[in-house]
Amino acid sequence: MSIRVTVWNEGRHEKKSPIVAEIYPKGMHEQIAGALRQSQGLEITTATLDQDAEHGLSQERVDRTDVFIWWGHLAHKDVDDRIVERVHKRVLNGAGIVVLHSGHMSKIFMKLMGTTCNLKWREEKNEREILWVTRPGHPIVQGIDDHFILDREEMYGEFFDIPEPDCTFLISGFGGGEVFRSGCTRTRGAGRVVYFRPGHETFPTYHNANVLKVIENAVRWAAPDPALARIGFGNRKLGWMSDYPTGNPPAV
Amino acid sequence: MSIRVTVWNEGRHEKKSPIVAEIYPKGMHEQIAGALRQSQGLEITTATLDQDAEHGLSQERVDRTDVFIWWGHLAHKDVDDRIVERVHKRVLNGAGIVVLHSGHMSKIFMKLMGTTCNLKWREEKNEREILWVTRPGHPIVQGIDDHFILDREEMYGEFFDIPEPDCTFLISGFGGGEVFRSGCTRTRGAGRVVYFRPGHETFPTYHNANVLKVIENAVRWAAPDPALARIGFGNRKLGWMSDYPTGNPPAV
Amino acid sequence: MSIRVTVWNEGRHEKKSPIVAEIYPKGMHEQIAGALRQSQGLEITTATLDQDAEHGLSQERVDRTDVFIWWGHLAHKDVDDRIVERVHKRVLNGAGIVVLHSGHMSKIFMKLMGTTCNLKWREEKNEREILWVTRPGHPIVQGIDDHFILDREEMYGEFFDIPEPDCTFLISGFGGGEVFRSGCTRTRGAGRVVYFRPGHETFPTYHNANVLKVIENAVRWAAPDPALARIGFGNRKLGWMSDYPTGNPPAV
Amino acid sequence: MSIRVTVWNEGRHEKKSPIVAEIYPKGMHEQIAGALRQSQGLEITTATLDQDAEHGLSQERVDRTDVFIWWGHLAHKDVDDRIVERVHKRVLNGAGIVVLHSGHMSKIFMKLMGTTCNLKWREEKNEREILWVTRPGHPIVQGIDDHFILDREEMYGEFFDIPEPDCTFLISGFGGGEVFRSGCTRTRGAGRVVYFRPGHETFPTYHNANVLKVIENAVRWAAPDPALARIGFGNRKLGWMSDYPTGNPPAV
C-alpha cells in the first residue's frame, strides 16, 4: 500500500523572483515531488496556495493524504484558518507532516507546537551550514553520513522557540557561529510531526541529494499506521464512558 | 521576592449547583487561594470569568502574574480569544501556568499543547482514585508519600490526547480500572506548564491536604526565573540578526 | 532482507515448576518464537541461559542478531558480565532489544537504563491487568484496540525506577489499584530499547494474541537501520579529529 | 538549610603540567569551590582521586553530600568501582551530580547514562566556542544572556553518545564548524544529573564568570528535595507488597 504524499508549497517566491524561478522553474514543490516520485511506494501530488480553491487542500484531498510536506514563508497569513484546522485535525487523527525551513512560522506548525516558533535569522550572506547527525540509527537519517555540508544557506539560530523535541536528529552549525536544532520529531495525537530546517528559496537546497534523502526518510517515518484507518482511537473512543472496561462497576 | 499567583476560576458551577456551593461557598478559587495564602512567599489574587471586564485578566493583571492557576469546564468557549492570546503570550515569556482538572479542554491549555486534549470520562459514580508518584524527588511531589487516595472523584481515562510530557510525576488508577497521566510538566517558550488532574466540582477535592500540597509545589516549580524580567530572551533577541556574535563575518 | 531475532530466555522456571512447564512445554522462548515465525520477514532463533556455552550468545550469534528479546528472572546474577557487555555493545551499535516482564532487573536492562529498575510487585493473587494505549498511532500498538485485558497477571506497581521514557505507549491498571508504565521506548547509542511488562511465568500470557502482537510490533520497530551496517557512525567516527569538516581550520 | 556540595576532581593534570598548575595553582576543584563559597546557602568541600583513602569519598562523606561536582579525565579507570557504586546509589536516592567536561567518560556518568558517552574531539587548537541558550527561563541558565563566548576551548563534537536528554539548555558551536549539546539535564531514580561541557584543563575556563554561574545554578537545580531524606520512596517502598493500597483485595 502506497504512502499518499501531498507536497504543499506557498509557491509565490517562484513567481516573484527570477533567481528562485531559475533554481525551481516548476516551483519547489515540483522539485521535491519529482525526487520523491523516483522512490518506490510513494504516491505524490502537489498543491499550492493560489492554485485551487482551498489552497488545493479540499476536505477530500486532506482525507486522502497520509503525509503532508509544508513549505511557506511570505504568505503564512493568507492560509485560511479553516484549512489549517482541517490539516491539524487530519494530523491528530494519524497523518504525518514534514515542515520545511520557513514553514516554522506557518499557522499549522505553530498550532501543533503551541509556541511562537520564532528564531534568529540572517539571510543572503551565503553562509555555510554543516548539519550533524545527533541520533545515528534513526530511520530519518538512514543513509546519511555523520554530517553533510550545504555551502550556502540562510542562517537560523537558537533560541528556536519550540517545545523540547521527542528526538533531535540533526543540529546545524553556521559559518557565523550560530547553532540550530535542524531536525526534530514529535507526536501530536496519533500523528507525527517532523521539522527539517534547510531550504532557503534563493539557494539550490532541494537539489541536494542529502536533503532529498532526509525528506524521503521523514515521509516514511511520519506515515500513519495503516491499521489506524480501521480502528482509529479504538472501540472505547474518547469522551463519555457509560460502562466499564470489565463490564461491571467495581464493588464499593 | 514573592511569587505573584492569580487563581482563575470559571466560577459558574458554584452559582448553579447547591452541591458545589455547599462544598465551596466562596468558589473553588477562594478555597485554593485560602490554602495558598497560608504558605510563605506567595502573593495570591483571584479572578473569575464573569467577575470583571476581561474575565479579571486585564493586560495589567496578566503582566503582574508570575503563575496562573486555571480551572474551567462548562464555559471554555466563553473565554475571549484575546484574553487567551494574552495569557499564552505571558506564559511563553516566562510565566507559569497550573491547569487543573477540566481545564484540560480550556482554550489556553489546548493552545499550549497543540492537540485536542480530549480523554475518556465518567462522572458521578463516586469512583476511588489512587494517585501514584512516578517521579519521586521531583519538587512538585515534595512531601507527598508514594501515593495518595481520593475516595470519590470523577474518572478520567487514557488515551489523554497530549504531547509526550517532559516529565510525568503522577499516574492515577481508578476503581473502574482506567488509568490516567494525572501530573505532567512541560516548558513552552520560557514558561512552564503543569497539568494536575483532580478537582471535580461535586467532591471536596480542594479540601484535601495532598491535593493542596501538590498545587502549592506546582506553583513554586512553575514560577519564572526572576532574572528573566531583566534579560528576557537576551541581548540578541529573536528575529533578524544584522551582525555576528563574534563581531566579524567568517572568512569565506 | 529479514530481521534476525534472537529470543533469549533464562529457561529455568520451566524446568523447576510443573505449572510453568505445562503452560510452556518447550519453554517461553519457543512459545514466543513459534508465534513470531508465523510473521513474514522475521528470522527467528532462540537461546537460553544453560543451553550452550556463553548462554547461547557467542560473539558470532550476537553479531548476527538484529533484535534481542529478553526474559529473565531468578538467575539474573548467573548471566556472565562479559556476555552482558557484548549484548550492550551490540545494542549501542544499532541492534534492538525488547525486554519482557521480570527482565526489568536483568543486568542488560539495568546497564542500559542506569537506574535500579526496581518496582513494587505482588504475585499469585491472580490480579486482573488492563493495559491502556497511551500513544495511538505508534507502530508498536499497530492493530491493538484502545486497551486489552489480561484476566490474571502478577502486579507491578509504580514507582518503576527508570529514566523518563522517550515514549510511553502502554500504562496498566491492576485490580488492586496499582498502575504501571508497561510499554516504554528509548534509544541508546544507535540502538532501540523497548520494555514490555506482561509475562508472569505461571500465567498463559504469551498465548495471548494482543501480547504477541505487541512483541512482534516491538521487534519491527526496534530493528536496526539496514544502512547502519555499512556506514556505522559515519566517516568521521567518534574520537580524535585531526582535521576539520570543511578541510581548513577557521581563520583566527 | 544549606546544600552540601562535594567538588570532586581527579587532580592529576595540575601536578603533571606546569601550564595547568599555573592556571589552577590549588587545583581546578579549589578554583570552582572558591567561587561557590561566595554564594549563599552552599556548604562546599572538595575531594580528589589521590588525596585520601577512597578518593576522599568515604561512605560518610557520600551520605552527607547533596550535590557532587565531577571532573575527571586521564584516570577514569583508577576510580574504584566500589566508590562509583556508592556515588551511583546516592544519586539514585536523591542526590544531584554535575558532570563537567571530560567527566563525560567517567565511570559514574557512563553508568548513569547506559551508553558509551563517546564524542568527537580536537584539542590544543585554541578553538572559539559559542554556547547558545536553548531553554531560556530554565533555572540553570538564570542570569545568562542568550549566548556566551569562550575564546579558547577544546572542541567536542556530535555525535555525543548519550540518551535523548530530558532538557537541552545549551548547544555549542565551535570555530571548526562542529556543534555539541553542551548542557543537558536528566533524572535518574530520585536524583538529578547535569552535564556541562566546558573546562579543558589548559584554558582558564573555570575563571569565566558565565561558566561559574552555570555551575552554581546547576548545583541549586540538582539539589535534592529536603523532604526526601525523611520519606524516601514512601511508606510503600519498592519490592514485594503483601497488602493493597486500599486495604482490601479487590472483589474477584
PDB file of C-alpha atoms in Angstrom, chain B residues 33-245:
ATOM      1  CA  ALA B  33      -6.374  30.815  47.307  1.00  0.00           C
ATOM      2  CA  GLY B  34      -7.076  30.494  51.002  1.00  0.00           C
ATOM      3  CA  ALA B  35      -4.845  27.468  51.303  1.00  0.00           C
ATOM      4  CA  LEU B  36      -2.027  29.084  49.329  1.00  0.00           C
ATOM      5  CA  ARG B  37      -2.228  32.247  51.452  1.00  0.00           C
ATOM      6  CA  GLN B  38      -1.018  30.206  54.410  1.00  0.00           C
ATOM      7  CA  SER B  39       2.205  29.466  52.589  1.00  0.00           C
ATOM      8  CA  GLN B  40       5.135  31.880  52.710  1.00  0.00           C
ATOM      9  CA  GLY B  41       6.390  33.873  49.770  1.00  0.00           C
ATOM     10  CA  LEU B  42       3.220  33.693  47.710  1.00  0.00           C
ATOM     11  CA  GLU B  43       1.084  36.709  46.849  1.00  0.00           C
ATOM     12  CA  ILE B  44      -2.366  35.463  45.900  1.00  0.00           C
ATOM     13  CA  THR B  45      -5.211  37.059  43.963  1.00  0.00           C
ATOM     14  CA  THR B  46      -8.241  35.508  42.314  1.00  0.00           C
ATOM     15  CA  ALA B  47     -10.237  36.161  39.175  1.00  0.00           C
ATOM     16  CA  THR B  48     -13.308  34.606  37.595  1.00  0.00           C
ATOM     17  CA  LEU B  49     -14.927  34.531  34.189  1.00  0.00           C
ATOM     18  CA  ASP B  50     -17.830  36.831  34.984  1.00  0.00           C
ATOM     19  CA  GLN B  51     -16.352  38.978  37.727  1.00  0.00           C
ATOM     20  CA  ASP B  52     -14.815  41.883  35.873  1.00  0.00           C
ATOM     21  CA  ALA B  53     -14.246  43.087  32.395  1.00  0.00           C
ATOM     22  CA  GLU B  54     -11.842  40.834  30.560  1.00  0.00           C
ATOM     23  CA  HIS B  55     -12.598  37.945  32.926  1.00  0.00           C
ATOM     24  CA  GLY B  56     -10.478  39.690  35.537  1.00  0.00           C
ATOM     25  CA  LEU B  57      -7.437  39.230  33.303  1.00  0.00           C
ATOM     26  CA  SER B  58      -6.607  42.755  32.171  1.00  0.00           C
ATOM     27  CA  GLN B  59      -3.271  43.313  30.485  1.00  0.00           C
ATOM     28  CA  GLU B  60      -2.002  44.846  33.702  1.00  0.00           C
ATOM     29  CA  ARG B  61      -3.098  41.897  35.812  1.00  0.00           C
ATOM     30  CA  VAL B  62      -1.621  39.398  33.376  1.00  0.00           C
ATOM     31  CA  ASP B  63       1.677  41.272  33.294  1.00  0.00           C
ATOM     32  CA  ARG B  64       1.861  41.191  37.077  1.00  0.00           C
ATOM     33  CA  THR B  65       1.144  37.467  37.314  1.00  0.00           C
ATOM     34  CA  ASP B  66       4.022  35.022  37.775  1.00  0.00           C
ATOM     35  CA  VAL B  67       1.901  31.874  37.909  1.00  0.00           C
ATOM     36  CA  PHE B  68      -1.674  31.264  36.781  1.00  0.00           C
ATOM     37  CA  ILE B  69      -3.869  28.539  38.234  1.00  0.00           C
ATOM     38  CA  TRP B  70      -6.696  27.647  35.833  1.00  0.00           C
ATOM     39  CA  TRP B  71      -9.990  25.866  36.484  1.00  0.00           C
ATOM     40  CA  GLY B  72     -12.684  25.889  33.799  1.00  0.00           C
ATOM     41  CA  HIS B  73     -15.302  23.490  32.485  1.00  0.00           C
ATOM     42  CA  LEU B  74     -18.720  24.466  31.124  1.00  0.00           C
ATOM     43  CA  ALA B  75     -17.757  27.802  29.701  1.00  0.00           C
ATOM     44  CA  HIS B  76     -14.451  27.261  27.917  1.00  0.00           C
ATOM     45  CA  LYS B  77     -15.997  28.829  24.826  1.00  0.00           C
ATOM     46  CA  ASP B  78     -16.986  31.969  26.689  1.00  0.00           C
ATOM     47  CA  VAL B  79     -13.370  32.845  27.375  1.00  0.00           C
ATOM     48  CA  ASP B  80     -12.445  35.624  24.958  1.00  0.00           C
ATOM     49  CA  ASP B  81      -9.819  34.640  22.390  1.00  0.00           C
ATOM     50  CA  ARG B  82      -7.933  37.875  23.027  1.00  0.00           C
ATOM     51  CA  ILE B  83      -7.579  37.025  26.706  1.00  0.00           C
ATOM     52  CA  VAL B  84      -6.368  33.550  25.814  1.00  0.00           C
ATOM     53  CA  GLU B  85      -3.823  35.108  23.466  1.00  0.00           C
ATOM     54  CA  ARG B  86      -2.691  37.443  26.248  1.00  0.00           C
ATOM     55  CA  VAL B  87      -2.188  34.659  28.801  1.00  0.00           C
ATOM     56  CA  HIS B  88      -0.484  32.489  26.174  1.00  0.00           C
ATOM     57  CA  LYS B  89       1.975  35.239  25.341  1.00  0.00           C
ATOM     58  CA  ARG B  90       2.679  35.833  29.037  1.00  0.00           C
ATOM     59  CA  VAL B  91       3.418  32.145  29.589  1.00  0.00           C
ATOM     60  CA  LEU B  92       5.773  31.972  26.591  1.00  0.00           C
ATOM     61  CA  ASN B  93       7.580  34.980  28.044  1.00  0.00           C
ATOM     62  CA  GLY B  94       8.247  33.160  31.266  1.00  0.00           C
ATOM     63  CA  ALA B  95       5.162  32.839  33.467  1.00  0.00           C
ATOM     64  CA  GLY B  96       3.961  29.531  34.817  1.00  0.00           C
ATOM     65  CA  ILE B  97       0.507  28.003  34.494  1.00  0.00           C
ATOM     66  CA  VAL B  98      -1.031  25.201  36.548  1.00  0.00           C
ATOM     67  CA  VAL B  99      -4.043  23.772  34.746  1.00  0.00           C
ATOM     68  CA  LEU B 100      -6.476  21.840  36.919  1.00  0.00           C
ATOM     69  CA  HIS B 101      -8.929  19.035  36.125  1.00  0.00           C
ATOM     70  CA  SER B 102     -11.477  20.008  33.443  1.00  0.00           C
ATOM     71  CA  GLY B 103      -9.170  22.836  32.427  1.00  0.00           C
ATOM     72  CA  HIS B 104      -7.689  20.169  30.126  1.00  0.00           C
ATOM     73  CA  MET B 105     -10.028  21.391  27.395  1.00  0.00           C
ATOM     74  CA  SER B 106      -9.655  25.103  28.118  1.00  0.00           C
ATOM     75  CA  LYS B 107      -8.585  27.201  25.156  1.00  0.00           C
ATOM     76  CA  ILE B 108      -5.328  28.135  26.870  1.00  0.00           C
ATOM     77  CA  PHE B 109      -4.284  24.529  27.545  1.00  0.00           C
ATOM     78  CA  MET B 110      -5.223  23.302  24.067  1.00  0.00           C
ATOM     79  CA  LYS B 111      -3.291  26.205  22.561  1.00  0.00           C
ATOM     80  CA  LEU B 112      -0.220  25.378  24.633  1.00  0.00           C
ATOM     81  CA  MET B 113      -0.388  21.656  23.811  1.00  0.00           C
ATOM     82  CA  GLY B 114      -1.301  21.742  20.111  1.00  0.00           C
ATOM     83  CA  THR B 115      -3.648  18.761  20.483  1.00  0.00           C
ATOM     84  CA  THR B 116      -7.312  18.132  21.304  1.00  0.00           C
ATOM     85  CA  CYS B 117      -6.518  17.326  24.958  1.00  0.00           C
ATOM     86  CA  ASN B 118      -9.535  15.033  24.890  1.00  0.00           C
ATOM     87  CA  LEU B 119      -9.859  11.972  27.144  1.00  0.00           C
ATOM     88  CA  LYS B 120     -12.324   9.380  28.439  1.00  0.00           C
ATOM     89  CA  TRP B 121     -14.506  10.314  31.404  1.00  0.00           C
ATOM     90  CA  ARG B 122     -17.280   9.003  33.659  1.00  0.00           C
ATOM     91  CA  GLU B 123     -18.755  11.083  36.457  1.00  0.00           C
ATOM     92  CA  GLU B 124     -20.998  10.937  39.468  1.00  0.00           C
ATOM     93  CA  LYS B 125     -20.172   7.321  40.133  1.00  0.00           C
ATOM     94  CA  ASN B 126     -18.076   8.217  43.143  1.00  0.00           C
ATOM     95  CA  GLU B 127     -15.077   6.333  41.930  1.00  0.00           C
ATOM     96  CA  ARG B 128     -12.000   5.926  44.054  1.00  0.00           C
ATOM     97  CA  GLU B 129      -8.814   7.446  42.605  1.00  0.00           C
ATOM     98  CA  ILE B 130      -5.316   6.435  43.686  1.00  0.00           C
ATOM     99  CA  LEU B 131      -2.552   8.797  42.531  1.00  0.00           C
ATOM    100  CA  TRP B 132       0.892   7.164  42.332  1.00  0.00           C
ATOM    101  CA  VAL B 133       4.116   9.155  42.365  1.00  0.00           C
ATOM    102  CA  THR B 134       6.141   8.308  39.242  1.00  0.00           C
ATOM    103  CA  ARG B 135       8.998  10.762  39.796  1.00  0.00           C
ATOM    104  CA  PRO B 136       9.998  10.767  43.477  1.00  0.00           C
ATOM    105  CA  GLY B 137      12.387  13.587  44.253  1.00  0.00           C
ATOM    106  CA  HIS B 138      10.675  15.984  41.845  1.00  0.00           C
ATOM    107  CA  PRO B 139       9.914  19.325  43.549  1.00  0.00           C
ATOM    108  CA  ILE B 140       6.213  19.039  42.682  1.00  0.00           C
ATOM    109  CA  VAL B 141       5.776  15.889  44.794  1.00  0.00           C
ATOM    110  CA  GLN B 142       7.787  17.233  47.725  1.00  0.00           C
ATOM    111  CA  GLY B 143       6.219  15.992  50.958  1.00  0.00           C
ATOM    112  CA  ILE B 144       3.908  13.561  49.156  1.00  0.00           C
ATOM    113  CA  ASP B 145       4.121   9.881  50.068  1.00  0.00           C
ATOM    114  CA  ASP B 146       4.421   7.247  47.314  1.00  0.00           C
ATOM    115  CA  HIS B 147       0.665   7.547  46.683  1.00  0.00           C
ATOM    116  CA  PHE B 148      -2.473   9.162  47.988  1.00  0.00           C
ATOM    117  CA  ILE B 149      -6.126   8.242  47.702  1.00  0.00           C
ATOM    118  CA  LEU B 150      -9.189  10.304  46.869  1.00  0.00           C
ATOM    119  CA  ASP B 151     -12.252   8.305  47.916  1.00  0.00           C
ATOM    120  CA  ARG B 152     -14.553   9.901  45.389  1.00  0.00           C
ATOM    121  CA  GLU B 153     -13.640  11.547  42.126  1.00  0.00           C
ATOM    122  CA  GLU B 154     -14.687  11.723  38.507  1.00  0.00           C
ATOM    123  CA  MET B 155     -12.890   9.168  36.303  1.00  0.00           C
ATOM    124  CA  TYR B 156     -10.529  10.437  33.589  1.00  0.00           C
ATOM    125  CA  GLY B 157      -9.023   7.729  31.366  1.00  0.00           C
ATOM    126  CA  GLU B 158      -6.395   7.274  28.669  1.00  0.00           C
ATOM    127  CA  PHE B 159      -5.850   7.981  25.855  1.00  0.00           C
ATOM    128  CA  PHE B 160      -5.285  11.560  27.064  1.00  0.00           C
ATOM    129  CA  ASP B 161      -4.501  13.389  23.827  1.00  0.00           C
ATOM    130  CA  ILE B 162      -1.468  15.403  24.904  1.00  0.00           C
ATOM    131  CA  PRO B 163       2.074  15.534  23.552  1.00  0.00           C
ATOM    132  CA  GLU B 164       4.584  13.270  25.297  1.00  0.00           C
ATOM    133  CA  PRO B 165       5.255  15.101  28.608  1.00  0.00           C
ATOM    134  CA  ASP B 166       8.717  16.305  29.641  1.00  0.00           C
ATOM    135  CA  CYS B 167       8.005  14.659  32.994  1.00  0.00           C
ATOM    136  CA  THR B 168       5.103  12.566  34.292  1.00  0.00           C
ATOM    137  CA  PHE B 169       5.053  12.870  38.074  1.00  0.00           C
ATOM    138  CA  LEU B 170       1.703  11.230  38.915  1.00  0.00           C
ATOM    139  CA  ILE B 171      -0.367   8.464  37.312  1.00  0.00           C
ATOM    140  CA  SER B 172      -3.856   7.639  38.588  1.00  0.00           C
ATOM    141  CA  GLY B 173      -5.687   4.347  38.788  1.00  0.00           C
ATOM    142  CA  PHE B 174      -9.487   4.420  39.121  1.00  0.00           C
ATOM    143  CA  GLY B 175     -11.879   1.963  40.700  1.00  0.00           C
ATOM    144  CA  GLY B 176     -13.277   1.034  37.299  1.00  0.00           C
ATOM    145  CA  GLY B 177      -9.845   0.013  36.001  1.00  0.00           C
ATOM    146  CA  GLU B 178      -8.901   3.081  33.971  1.00  0.00           C
ATOM    147  CA  VAL B 179      -5.528   4.836  34.278  1.00  0.00           C
ATOM    148  CA  PHE B 180      -4.521   8.450  33.628  1.00  0.00           C
ATOM    149  CA  ARG B 181      -1.388  10.603  33.487  1.00  0.00           C
ATOM    150  CA  SER B 182      -2.558  12.937  36.248  1.00  0.00           C
ATOM    151  CA  GLY B 183       0.531  15.062  36.730  1.00  0.00           C
ATOM    152  CA  CYS B 184       2.694  16.262  33.848  1.00  0.00           C
ATOM    153  CA  THR B 185       5.137  19.087  33.267  1.00  0.00           C
ATOM    154  CA  ARG B 186       6.316  20.852  30.126  1.00  0.00           C
ATOM    155  CA  THR B 187       8.073  24.000  29.001  1.00  0.00           C
ATOM    156  CA  ARG B 188       6.629  26.325  26.391  1.00  0.00           C
ATOM    157  CA  GLY B 189       8.812  29.269  25.383  1.00  0.00           C
ATOM    158  CA  ALA B 190      10.420  30.474  28.616  1.00  0.00           C
ATOM    159  CA  GLY B 191       7.400  29.383  30.633  1.00  0.00           C
ATOM    160  CA  ARG B 192       6.402  26.237  32.456  1.00  0.00           C
ATOM    161  CA  VAL B 193       3.142  24.336  32.233  1.00  0.00           C
ATOM    162  CA  VAL B 194       1.791  21.881  34.795  1.00  0.00           C
ATOM    163  CA  TYR B 195      -1.326  19.774  34.402  1.00  0.00           C
ATOM    164  CA  PHE B 196      -2.799  18.311  37.593  1.00  0.00           C
ATOM    165  CA  ARG B 197      -5.933  16.182  37.248  1.00  0.00           C
ATOM    166  CA  PRO B 198      -8.040  16.126  40.445  1.00  0.00           C
ATOM    167  CA  GLY B 199     -10.825  18.559  41.175  1.00  0.00           C
ATOM    168  CA  HIS B 200     -14.328  17.540  40.140  1.00  0.00           C
ATOM    169  CA  GLU B 201     -16.628  20.253  41.431  1.00  0.00           C
ATOM    170  CA  THR B 202     -19.080  17.993  43.249  1.00  0.00           C
ATOM    171  CA  PHE B 203     -16.443  16.462  45.501  1.00  0.00           C
ATOM    172  CA  PRO B 204     -14.419  18.217  48.234  1.00  0.00           C
ATOM    173  CA  THR B 205     -11.145  17.602  46.411  1.00  0.00           C
ATOM    174  CA  TYR B 206      -9.660  21.054  47.040  1.00  0.00           C
ATOM    175  CA  HIS B 207     -10.052  20.488  50.765  1.00  0.00           C
ATOM    176  CA  ASN B 208      -7.642  17.538  50.543  1.00  0.00           C
ATOM    177  CA  ALA B 209      -4.217  18.290  52.031  1.00  0.00           C
ATOM    178  CA  ASN B 210      -2.270  16.281  49.455  1.00  0.00           C
ATOM    179  CA  VAL B 211      -4.038  17.954  46.549  1.00  0.00           C
ATOM    180  CA  LEU B 212      -3.351  21.391  48.009  1.00  0.00           C
ATOM    181  CA  LYS B 213       0.292  20.489  48.638  1.00  0.00           C
ATOM    182  CA  VAL B 214       0.791  19.436  45.007  1.00  0.00           C
ATOM    183  CA  ILE B 215      -0.802  22.695  43.824  1.00  0.00           C
ATOM    184  CA  GLU B 216       1.484  24.733  46.078  1.00  0.00           C
ATOM    185  CA  ASN B 217       4.552  22.806  44.905  1.00  0.00           C
ATOM    186  CA  ALA B 218       3.480  23.209  41.280  1.00  0.00           C
ATOM    187  CA  VAL B 219       3.184  26.974  41.718  1.00  0.00           C
ATOM    188  CA  ARG B 220       6.703  27.166  43.128  1.00  0.00           C
ATOM    189  CA  TRP B 221       8.117  24.940  40.378  1.00  0.00           C
ATOM    190  CA  ALA B 222       6.418  26.905  37.591  1.00  0.00           C
ATOM    191  CA  ALA B 223       7.404  30.337  38.908  1.00  0.00           C
ATOM    192  CA  PRO B 224       9.605  32.273  36.482  1.00  0.00           C
ATOM    193  CA  ASP B 225      13.307  32.867  36.802  1.00  0.00           C
ATOM    194  CA  PRO B 226      13.463  36.366  38.385  1.00  0.00           C
ATOM    195  CA  ALA B 227      16.358  37.307  36.066  1.00  0.00           C
ATOM    196  CA  LEU B 228      14.131  36.782  33.063  1.00  0.00           C
ATOM    197  CA  ALA B 229      12.226  40.012  33.642  1.00  0.00           C
ATOM    198  CA  ARG B 230      15.503  41.841  33.127  1.00  0.00           C
ATOM    199  CA  ILE B 231      17.206  39.944  30.298  1.00  0.00           C
ATOM    200  CA  GLY B 232      14.246  38.217  28.643  1.00  0.00           C
ATOM    201  CA  PHE B 233      15.485  36.303  25.624  1.00  0.00           C
ATOM    202  CA  GLY B 234      18.815  38.151  25.835  1.00  0.00           C
ATOM    203  CA  ASN B 235      20.686  40.875  24.034  1.00  0.00           C
ATOM    204  CA  ARG B 236      20.479  39.186  20.682  1.00  0.00           C
ATOM    205  CA  LYS B 237      16.740  38.745  20.673  1.00  0.00           C
ATOM    206  CA  LEU B 238      14.830  36.624  18.203  1.00  0.00           C
ATOM    207  CA  GLY B 239      14.364  37.797  14.606  1.00  0.00           C
ATOM    208  CA  TRP B 240      16.756  39.299  12.100  1.00  0.00           C
ATOM    209  CA  MET B 241      20.464  39.446  13.017  1.00  0.00           C
ATOM    210  CA  SER B 242      22.445  42.005  11.040  1.00  0.00           C
ATOM    211  CA  ASP B 243      25.684  41.210  12.802  1.00  0.00           C
ATOM    212  CA  TYR B 244      27.647  38.217  14.029  1.00  0.00           C
ATOM    213  CA  PRO B 245      28.139  37.002  17.588  1.00  0.00           C
TER     214      PRO B 245
END
